[in-house]
XYZ file of C-alpha atoms in Angstrom:
384
model
C -82.432 55.341 -28.117
C -83.936 57.720 -25.556
C -81.302 60.243 -24.417
C -83.429 61.856 -21.702
C -83.108 60.939 -18.026
C -85.889 59.545 -15.871
C -86.483 60.565 -12.262
C -84.994 57.242 -11.167
C -81.852 57.861 -13.204
C -81.439 61.364 -11.839
C -81.856 59.963 -8.319
C -79.131 57.431 -9.116
C -76.877 60.284 -10.277
C -77.532 62.238 -7.066
C -76.724 59.236 -4.834
C -73.529 58.574 -6.773
C -72.419 62.204 -6.513
C -73.008 62.167 -2.762
C -71.004 58.974 -2.342
C -68.127 60.263 -4.479
C -68.001 63.531 -2.550
C -67.704 61.527 0.672
C -65.085 58.940 -0.315
C -62.755 60.664 -2.775
C -61.163 63.052 -0.238
C -60.237 60.009 1.867
C -58.241 58.263 -0.873
C -54.444 58.088 -0.506
C -52.300 59.795 -3.171
C -51.947 57.945 -6.452
C -48.586 56.127 -6.747
C -46.058 57.093 -9.401
C -46.772 55.909 -12.937
C -43.718 53.635 -12.788
C -44.724 51.975 -9.485
C -46.931 49.153 -10.740
C -47.029 47.169 -7.467
C -48.150 50.364 -5.733
C -50.646 51.111 -8.488
C -52.042 47.606 -8.187
C -52.662 48.109 -4.468
C -54.189 51.519 -5.099
C -56.448 50.325 -7.930
C -57.485 47.176 -6.051
C -58.405 49.244 -2.975
C -60.577 51.551 -5.100
C -62.263 48.575 -6.730
C -63.029 47.132 -3.294
C -64.611 50.448 -2.286
C -66.784 50.344 -5.396
C -67.718 46.754 -4.636
C -68.661 47.445 -1.028
C -70.781 50.420 -2.113
C -72.590 48.386 -4.778
C -70.997 50.049 -7.797
C -68.700 47.232 -8.978
C -69.752 45.647 -12.254
C -72.645 48.064 -12.354
C -73.729 47.030 -15.857
C -72.869 43.330 -15.491
C -75.802 40.903 -15.348
C -77.113 40.172 -11.859
C -76.336 36.467 -12.252
C -72.701 37.419 -12.941
C -72.455 39.434 -9.722
C -73.327 42.828 -11.190
C -76.280 45.125 -10.566
C -77.866 44.728 -13.985
C -77.957 48.507 -14.382
C -79.462 50.089 -17.463
C -77.169 51.450 -20.200
C -78.064 54.977 -19.107
C -77.118 54.278 -15.479
C -73.832 52.825 -16.675
C -73.098 55.970 -18.685
C -74.107 58.186 -15.755
C -71.659 56.267 -13.567
C -68.820 56.743 -16.069
C -69.628 60.402 -16.548
C -69.892 61.262 -12.856
C -66.824 59.315 -11.723
C -64.701 60.966 -14.419
C -66.039 64.445 -13.651
C -65.316 63.901 -9.960
C -61.735 62.839 -10.686
C -62.248 59.313 -9.346
C -59.580 56.692 -10.117
C -59.907 54.832 -13.399
C -59.880 51.018 -13.482
C -56.084 51.013 -13.922
C -54.597 47.593 -13.244
C -58.126 46.131 -13.159
C -58.620 47.048 -16.832
C -58.308 43.590 -18.400
C -60.330 41.759 -15.756
C -63.150 44.264 -15.471
C -63.534 45.387 -19.050
C -63.033 42.277 -21.144
C -61.856 39.080 -19.390
C -64.650 39.281 -16.827
C -67.390 40.125 -19.348
C -66.136 37.317 -21.616
C -66.331 34.783 -18.781
C -69.778 36.123 -17.888
C -70.918 35.622 -21.493
C -69.130 32.358 -22.349
C -68.084 30.648 -19.112
C -69.728 27.791 -17.250
C -71.494 28.339 -13.941
C -68.429 27.025 -12.092
C -66.094 29.328 -14.034
C -68.277 32.340 -13.395
C -68.398 31.524 -9.689
C -64.611 31.064 -9.533
C -63.381 34.144 -11.398
C -66.032 36.851 -11.442
C -66.335 37.632 -7.691
C -62.556 38.193 -7.219
C -62.507 40.447 -10.292
C -65.384 42.529 -8.962
C -63.775 42.821 -5.499
C -60.385 43.769 -6.947
C -58.789 40.711 -5.330
C -57.352 39.297 -8.572
C -55.756 41.152 -11.470
C -55.760 39.877 -15.047
C -53.474 40.481 -18.003
C -54.021 39.910 -21.715
C -51.936 37.301 -23.555
C -53.059 37.707 -27.167
C -50.315 39.345 -29.272
C -47.156 37.489 -30.278
C -43.750 38.750 -31.484
C -43.982 37.214 -34.974
C -47.706 37.749 -35.571
C -47.908 41.543 -35.666
C -51.544 42.619 -35.983
C -52.550 39.229 -37.384
C -53.990 37.575 -34.299
C -54.837 34.409 -36.245
C -51.103 33.893 -36.879
C -50.458 33.011 -33.226
C -48.091 30.085 -32.641
C -48.225 29.482 -28.898
C -49.041 25.770 -28.634
C -51.205 23.950 -26.108
C -50.914 20.161 -26.210
C -53.534 18.124 -24.347
C -52.049 15.874 -21.645
C -54.798 14.259 -19.593
C -56.598 16.947 -17.619
C -54.059 19.630 -18.548
C -52.835 21.581 -21.525
C -49.062 21.912 -21.775
C -48.417 25.392 -23.154
C -45.227 26.643 -24.825
C -44.601 29.876 -26.705
C -44.369 33.591 -26.029
C -46.574 36.673 -25.899
C -45.801 40.372 -26.192
C -47.533 43.626 -25.191
C -49.105 41.657 -22.342
C -50.959 44.333 -20.398
C -50.227 44.415 -16.635
C -48.410 41.071 -16.681
C -45.933 41.982 -13.950
C -48.711 42.450 -11.365
C -51.309 39.993 -12.706
C -52.675 36.850 -11.067
C -54.323 35.482 -14.216
C -53.885 35.770 -17.961
C -56.532 35.537 -20.672
C -54.424 33.433 -23.016
C -54.937 32.486 -26.652
C -53.297 29.232 -27.713
C -53.311 26.966 -30.745
C -54.765 23.589 -29.780
C -54.956 22.176 -33.328
C -51.941 23.176 -35.454
C -53.401 21.424 -38.519
C -56.622 23.437 -38.547
C -57.155 26.534 -40.718
C -55.769 29.747 -39.249
C -58.963 30.949 -37.599
C -59.777 27.548 -36.176
C -57.930 25.297 -33.788
C -57.540 28.151 -31.249
C -58.625 28.011 -27.611
C -59.089 30.677 -24.891
C -57.519 29.727 -21.542
C -57.382 31.273 -18.088
C -53.744 30.769 -17.053
C -52.421 31.364 -13.518
C -49.426 33.694 -13.738
C -47.645 31.935 -10.873
C -47.616 28.583 -12.705
C -44.176 26.978 -13.170
C -42.705 27.863 -16.550
C -44.115 31.420 -16.770
C -41.457 34.133 -17.137
C -42.372 37.830 -17.304
C -40.034 40.463 -18.718
C -41.455 44.028 -18.438
C -41.213 46.353 -21.433
C -40.547 50.054 -20.850
C -42.735 52.316 -22.983
C -41.866 55.665 -24.535
C -43.519 57.315 -21.516
C -41.264 55.371 -19.120
C -43.903 53.016 -17.690
C -43.968 49.212 -17.767
C -47.641 48.368 -18.189
C -46.668 45.914 -20.935
C -44.408 42.878 -20.833
C -43.094 39.932 -22.753
C -44.282 36.613 -21.343
C -42.409 33.380 -22.039
C -44.180 30.040 -21.561
C -42.104 26.903 -21.125
C -44.322 23.825 -20.835
C -46.785 25.570 -18.547
C -49.558 23.254 -17.353
C -53.032 24.773 -17.479
C -56.040 22.677 -16.384
C -58.480 21.853 -19.156
C -61.331 23.176 -17.025
C -59.685 26.613 -17.306
C -60.694 26.747 -20.961
C -63.467 29.247 -21.714
C -65.708 27.880 -24.439
C -65.228 24.682 -26.415
C -61.844 23.389 -27.509
C -60.788 24.912 -30.851
C -63.610 27.517 -30.576
C -61.310 30.194 -29.207
C -61.509 32.479 -32.225
C -65.227 33.001 -31.721
C -64.716 33.549 -27.977
C -61.916 35.985 -28.790
C -64.255 38.013 -30.979
C -66.503 38.352 -27.920
C -63.518 39.597 -25.905
C -62.463 42.061 -28.593
C -66.004 43.367 -28.962
C -65.886 44.357 -25.289
C -62.402 45.820 -25.662
C -63.371 47.908 -28.689
C -67.008 48.521 -27.916
C -67.323 49.574 -24.291
C -63.888 49.479 -22.637
C -62.955 53.008 -23.771
C -66.177 54.784 -22.858
C -64.786 56.387 -19.699
C -61.939 57.822 -21.719
C -64.333 59.765 -23.955
C -65.512 61.663 -20.871
C -61.889 62.234 -19.871
C -61.055 63.629 -23.324
C -64.005 66.019 -23.160
C -62.727 67.238 -19.790
C -59.214 67.738 -21.221
C -60.700 69.652 -24.153
C -62.466 72.045 -21.761
C -59.194 72.525 -19.870
C -57.422 73.225 -23.179
C -59.890 76.000 -23.967
C -59.398 77.558 -20.509
C -55.613 77.356 -20.866
C -55.724 78.917 -24.328
C -57.756 81.836 -22.969
C -55.310 82.292 -20.100
C -52.086 82.216 -22.139
C -53.260 84.289 -25.096
C -53.545 81.456 -27.599
C -57.319 81.939 -27.835
C -56.773 84.874 -30.195
C -55.663 82.391 -32.873
C -58.760 81.805 -35.016
C -57.302 78.628 -36.515
C -56.789 77.156 -33.045
C -60.327 78.090 -32.015
C -61.718 76.305 -35.061
C -59.581 73.286 -34.262
C -60.866 73.114 -30.707
C -64.425 73.632 -31.926
C -64.125 70.753 -34.361
C -62.752 68.532 -31.589
C -65.672 69.515 -29.368
C -68.105 68.331 -32.053
C -66.027 65.193 -32.636
C -66.097 64.105 -29.001
C -69.778 64.998 -28.645
C -70.461 62.663 -31.578
C -68.260 59.965 -30.045
C -70.215 60.251 -26.801
C -73.462 59.718 -28.721
C -71.891 56.710 -30.467
C -70.837 55.428 -27.054
C -74.425 55.678 -25.843
C -75.612 53.801 -28.925
C -73.006 51.042 -28.509
C -73.803 50.547 -24.831
C -77.519 50.446 -25.600
C -76.939 47.929 -28.399
C -74.892 45.749 -26.049
C -77.773 45.743 -23.597
C -80.162 44.510 -26.300
C -77.795 41.767 -27.513
C -77.199 40.055 -24.191
C -74.387 42.334 -23.062
C -72.041 41.746 -26.015
C -71.210 44.863 -28.087
C -71.559 44.676 -31.853
C -69.433 45.819 -34.772
C -70.259 49.437 -33.947
C -67.410 49.131 -31.481
C -64.980 49.081 -34.401
C -66.443 52.338 -35.743
C -65.934 53.890 -32.317
C -62.420 52.492 -31.838
C -61.299 53.684 -35.264
C -62.518 57.259 -34.879
C -61.664 57.598 -31.189
C -58.044 56.526 -31.728
C -57.454 59.313 -34.226
C -59.518 61.897 -32.350
C -57.435 61.300 -29.226
C -54.245 61.915 -31.185
C -55.750 65.088 -32.674
C -56.689 66.247 -29.158
C -53.173 65.970 -27.791
C -51.667 67.498 -30.928
C -53.917 70.471 -30.183
C -52.729 70.368 -26.566
C -49.145 70.700 -27.756
C -50.161 73.741 -29.799
C -51.855 75.343 -26.787
C -48.912 74.608 -24.480
C -46.277 75.976 -26.833
C -42.839 75.559 -25.241
C -44.334 73.674 -22.299
C -45.074 70.815 -24.694
C -41.414 69.848 -24.304
C -41.712 69.558 -20.511
C -41.908 65.824 -19.761
C -43.361 66.590 -16.322
C -46.544 68.048 -17.797
C -49.326 65.413 -17.723
C -50.531 66.324 -21.218
C -47.086 65.486 -22.594
C -47.280 61.945 -21.196
C -50.840 61.651 -22.493
C -49.702 62.760 -25.937
C -47.091 60.004 -26.010
C -49.697 57.492 -24.841
C -52.126 58.633 -27.547
C -49.712 57.443 -30.217
C -50.437 53.834 -29.224
C -54.195 54.008 -29.647
C -54.163 53.396 -33.402
C -52.351 50.109 -32.649
C -53.735 48.876 -29.311
C -56.925 46.744 -29.273
C -56.656 46.178 -33.015
C -54.933 48.534 -35.436
C -56.836 51.146 -37.398
C -56.216 49.070 -40.517
C -57.937 46.088 -38.889
C -60.865 48.262 -37.781
C -61.288 49.586 -41.340
C -61.451 46.027 -42.637
C -64.123 45.140 -40.063
C -66.181 48.211 -40.916
C -65.833 47.551 -44.655
C -66.680 43.851 -44.541
C -69.124 43.471 -41.653
C -70.971 46.796 -41.757
C -70.731 47.989 -45.365
C -70.807 44.481 -46.837
C -67.793 45.032 -49.081
C -65.908 41.984 -50.392
C -62.806 40.823 -48.538
C -59.521 42.131 -49.846
C -57.171 39.738 -51.576
């Protein structure tokens, strides 16, 4: 992997910086964290600006509506937008970072034409319907049933921790289409319209007070068979493609954000006298090395995805495992730097610290990631 920048890549960086400097001052204020309809409008408007400027789906294949950018250009885009304080994908997270890439990799030409352009424009928001109340971290234990009835599946069951369900137009939904098959078979991946009769959404309030998750109840919801991505009963394999995007490349922008927070922590510690604590300085130094290494791993994962047709490999699990714990360590250090201010709920680092607690669970628990690393990378035997 070549980590130097070509003249073309530096020219791309310069054009992006110029564009960001022009458009960011014109953006309206970001809505409150609890205002998800407002945040949807805000995030969709930003996505449309990216689309109109040619930056939407930068690293997606050209035949999927993207620009087919190199891995380095993709990383430059993430780095520069974060440094400039540009909005993150927000409510577009599921569509842009794993539903869309999954459809691009596994969908038919008609499916790609139907769903990818609205995702790239910010016109349609997706949510993720994977986890279930009784399955815990065992995704293969899902019980939501889909029974074939002519040209439709009739779906009944429930999902939990469904990201952005209350503002979503579509749901990437895992269902069991063959209840007699072994656990990892007989599963299908469906694109379900959230306004279909029989869909009920009940938002869940998080520790930080937001409602980006919800319970979703499905009562004989009819989903057309042609909304299935991949072959019937092949949903587990398709799901592994989705999860590889979620674990492999979906968090890369957040590494840049954490490095920015770390720099702000050091400045704050110098300003409030905490910098005199040698133990704290060593802690911040270790975190600096940790996130520098994670950034290099990010570059490797993105490069690997480019060489494997756009689908990240198992290195994404290595990244997800270490990043989840490093993020928690970062905001524990932030609490130490803030001192008494760490109890002020209005401070953004306090909300981020609460959010960091979820990262060892979201997108596959750390225990699951360790199993993947052990079995698929180190070649260790499966546990019994």
